[in-house]
Amino acid sequence: MIKLDQFLKLLGIVQTGGQAKHLIVDGAVKVNGILETRRGRKLVTGDKITIENQTFEVGELNE
Protein backbone atom coordinates (compact mmCIF):
# COMPACT_ATOMS: atom_id res chain seq x y z
CA MET A 1 0.00 0.00 0.00
CA ILE A 2 1.20 3.51 -0.84
CA LYS A 3 -0.32 6.96 -0.50
CA LEU A 4 -1.30 8.88 -3.63
CA ASP A 5 1.18 11.72 -3.07
CA GLN A 6 4.01 9.24 -2.49
CA PHE A 7 3.08 7.38 -5.66
CA LEU A 8 3.28 10.59 -7.71
CA LYS A 9 6.75 11.28 -6.29
CA LEU A 10 7.87 7.70 -6.97
CA LEU A 11 6.81 8.03 -10.61
CA GLY A 12 8.76 11.29 -10.92
CA ILE A 13 5.65 13.28 -11.86
CA VAL A 14 6.38 15.65 -8.96
CA GLN A 15 9.50 16.20 -6.91
CA THR A 16 7.98 17.27 -3.60
CA GLY A 17 4.95 16.57 -1.47
CA GLY A 18 3.88 20.19 -1.93
CA GLN A 19 3.81 19.80 -5.69
CA ALA A 20 1.81 16.59 -5.32
CA LYS A 21 -0.67 18.35 -3.05
CA HIS A 22 -1.29 21.14 -5.58
CA LEU A 23 -1.68 18.70 -8.46
CA ILE A 24 -4.19 16.62 -6.51
CA VAL A 25 -6.16 19.53 -5.00
CA ASP A 26 -6.37 21.23 -8.40
CA GLY A 27 -8.31 18.22 -9.72
CA ALA A 28 -5.66 16.86 -12.08
CA VAL A 29 -5.63 13.30 -10.69
CA LYS A 30 -8.12 10.47 -11.05
CA VAL A 31 -8.02 7.14 -9.24
CA ASN A 32 -9.83 4.33 -11.04
CA GLY A 33 -11.57 6.92 -13.21
CA ILE A 34 -12.85 9.03 -10.30
CA LEU A 35 -11.51 12.50 -9.44
CA GLU A 36 -9.45 12.27 -6.24
CA THR A 37 -8.63 15.30 -4.10
CA ARG A 38 -7.17 13.51 -1.06
CA ARG A 39 -3.40 13.30 -1.25
CA GLY A 40 -3.36 10.70 1.53
CA ARG A 41 -5.61 8.32 -0.42
CA LYS A 42 -4.24 4.83 0.10
CA LEU A 43 -3.60 2.97 -3.11
CA VAL A 44 -3.45 -0.78 -3.54
CA THR A 45 -2.05 -2.98 -6.29
CA GLY A 46 -4.18 -2.69 -9.40
CA ASP A 47 -5.43 0.88 -8.78
CA LYS A 48 -5.20 3.00 -11.92
CA ILE A 49 -3.99 6.59 -11.58
CA THR A 50 -4.69 9.01 -14.45
CA ILE A 51 -2.87 12.32 -14.83
CA GLU A 52 -3.02 14.42 -18.00
CA ASN A 53 -4.33 11.51 -20.12
CA GLN A 54 -1.57 9.17 -18.91
CA THR A 55 -2.58 6.17 -16.82
CA PHE A 56 -0.33 4.32 -14.40
CA GLU A 57 -1.16 1.15 -12.50
CA VAL A 58 -0.05 0.64 -8.92
CA GLY A 59 2.32 -2.29 -8.88
CA GLU A 60 3.79 -1.71 -12.34
CA LEU A 61 7.07 -0.49 -10.88
CA ASN A 62 7.60 -3.74 -8.98
CA GLU A 63 7.20 -6.01 -12.01
Coordinates of N, CA and C in Angstrom, one line a residue:
M1 N 0.9 -1.2 0.0 CA 0.0 0.0 0.0 C 0.9 1.2 0.0
I2 N 0.4 2.3 -0.7 CA 1.2 3.5 -0.8 C 0.2 4.6 -0.9
K3 N 0.6 5.8 -0.4 CA -0.3 7.0 -0.5 C -0.2 7.6 -1.9
L4 N -1.3 8.3 -2.3 CA -1.3 8.9 -3.6 C -0.2 9.9 -3.8
D5 N 0.1 10.7 -2.9 CA 1.2 11.7 -3.1 C 2.5 11.0 -3.2
Q6 N 2.7 10.0 -2.4 CA 4.0 9.2 -2.5 C 4.2 8.6 -3.8
F7 N 3.1 8.0 -4.4 CA 3.1 7.4 -5.7 C 3.5 8.3 -6.8
L8 N 2.9 9.6 -6.7 CA 3.3 10.6 -7.7 C 4.8 10.9 -7.6
K9 N 5.3 11.0 -6.4 CA 6.7 11.3 -6.3 C 7.6 10.1 -6.8
L10 N 7.2 8.9 -6.5 CA 7.9 7.7 -7.0 C 7.9 7.6 -8.5
L11 N 6.8 8.0 -9.1 CA 6.8 8.0 -10.6 C 7.7 9.1 -11.2
G12 N 8.0 10.2 -10.4 CA 8.8 11.3 -10.9 C 7.9 12.4 -11.5
I13 N 6.6 12.3 -11.3 CA 5.7 13.3 -11.9 C 5.8 14.6 -11.1
V14 N 6.1 14.5 -9.8 CA 6.4 15.6 -9.0 C 7.6 15.3 -8.2
Q15 N 8.3 16.4 -7.7 CA 9.5 16.2 -6.9 C 9.3 16.3 -5.4
T16 N 8.2 17.0 -5.0 CA 8.0 17.3 -3.6 C 6.5 17.0 -3.2
G17 N 6.3 16.8 -2.0 CA 4.9 16.6 -1.5 C 4.1 17.8 -1.7
G18 N 4.6 19.0 -1.7 CA 3.9 20.2 -1.9 C 3.4 20.2 -3.4
Q19 N 4.2 19.8 -4.3 CA 3.8 19.8 -5.7 C 2.7 18.8 -5.9
A20 N 2.8 17.6 -5.2 CA 1.8 16.6 -5.3 C 0.5 17.1 -4.8
K21 N 0.5 17.8 -3.7 CA -0.7 18.4 -3.0 C -1.4 19.3 -4.0
H22 N -0.7 20.2 -4.6 CA -1.3 21.1 -5.6 C -1.9 20.4 -6.8
L23 N -1.2 19.4 -7.3 CA -1.7 18.7 -8.5 C -3.0 18.0 -8.1
I24 N -3.0 17.4 -6.9 CA -4.2 16.6 -6.5 C -5.4 17.5 -6.2
V25 N -5.1 18.6 -5.4 CA -6.2 19.5 -5.0 C -6.7 20.3 -6.2
D26 N -5.9 20.5 -7.2 CA -6.4 21.2 -8.4 C -7.2 20.3 -9.3
G27 N -7.4 19.1 -8.9 CA -8.3 18.2 -9.7 C -7.7 17.6 -10.9
A28 N -6.4 17.4 -10.9 CA -5.7 16.9 -12.1 C -5.4 15.3 -12.0
V29 N -5.9 14.7 -10.9 CA -5.6 13.3 -10.7 C -6.9 12.5 -10.5
K30 N -7.0 11.4 -11.2 CA -8.1 10.5 -11.1 C -7.6 9.1 -10.6
V31 N -8.3 8.5 -9.7 CA -8.0 7.1 -9.2 C -9.2 6.2 -9.7
N32 N -8.8 5.3 -10.5 CA -9.8 4.3 -11.0 C -11.0 5.1 -11.7
G33 N -10.6 6.2 -12.4 CA -11.6 6.9 -13.2 C -12.4 8.0 -12.4
I34 N -12.1 8.1 -11.1 CA -12.9 9.0 -10.3 C -11.9 10.1 -9.8
L35 N -12.3 11.4 -9.9 CA -11.5 12.5 -9.4 C -11.2 12.3 -8.0
E36 N -9.9 12.5 -7.6 CA -9.5 12.3 -6.2 C -8.8 13.5 -5.8
T37 N -9.2 14.1 -4.6 CA -8.6 15.3 -4.1 C -8.0 15.1 -2.7
R38 N -7.8 13.8 -2.3 CA -7.2 13.5 -1.1 C -5.8 13.0 -1.3
R39 N -4.8 13.7 -1.0 CA -3.4 13.3 -1.2 C -3.0 12.1 -0.4
G40 N -3.7 11.8 0.7 CA -3.4 10.7 1.5 C -4.1 9.5 1.2
R41 N -4.8 9.5 0.0 CA -5.6 8.3 -0.4 C -4.7 7.1 -0.5
K42 N -5.1 6.0 0.1 CA -4.2 4.8 0.1 C -4.5 4.0 -1.2
L43 N -3.5 3.7 -1.9 CA -3.6 3.0 -3.1 C -3.2 1.5 -2.9
V44 N -3.8 0.6 -3.6 CA -3.4 -0.8 -3.5 C -3.1 -1.3 -4.9
T45 N -2.4 -2.4 -5.0 CA -2.1 -3.0 -6.3 C -3.3 -3.1 -7.2
G46 N -3.1 -2.6 -8.4 CA -4.2 -2.7 -9.4 C -4.9 -1.4 -9.6
D47 N -4.8 -0.4 -8.6 CA -5.4 0.9 -8.8 C -4.8 1.6 -10.0
K48 N -5.7 2.3 -10.7 CA -5.2 3.0 -11.9 C -5.3 4.5 -11.6
I49 N -4.1 5.2 -11.8 CA -4.0 6.6 -11.6 C -3.9 7.3 -12.9
T50 N -4.7 8.3 -13.2 CA -4.7 9.0 -14.4 C -4.3 10.5 -14.2
I51 N -3.3 10.9 -14.9 CA -2.9 12.3 -14.8 C -2.6 12.8 -16.3
E52 N -3.2 13.9 -16.7 CA -3.0 14.4 -18.0 C -3.1 13.4 -19.1
N53 N -4.1 12.5 -19.1 CA -4.3 11.5 -20.1 C -3.3 10.4 -20.1
Q54 N -2.5 10.3 -19.1 CA -1.6 9.2 -18.9 C -2.1 8.3 -17.7
T55 N -2.1 7.0 -17.9 CA -2.6 6.2 -16.8 C -1.4 5.3 -16.3
F56 N -1.3 5.2 -15.0 CA -0.3 4.3 -14.4 C -1.0 3.4 -13.5
E57 N -0.6 2.1 -13.4 CA -1.2 1.1 -12.5 C -0.3 0.9 -11.3
V58 N -0.8 0.9 -10.1 CA 0.0 0.6 -8.9 C 0.4 -0.8 -9.0
G59 N 1.7 -1.0 -8.8 CA 2.3 -2.3 -8.9 C 3.2 -2.5 -10.1
E60 N 3.0 -1.6 -11.1 CA 3.8 -1.7 -12.3 C 5.3 -1.6 -12.1
L61 N 5.7 -0.7 -11.1 CA 7.1 -0.5 -10.9 C 7.8 -1.7 -10.2
N62 N 7.0 -2.6 -9.6 CA 7.6 -3.7 -9.0 C 7.7 -4.9 -9.9
E63 N 7.2 -4.9 -11.1 CA 7.2 -6.0 -12.0 C 8.5 -6.1 -12.8

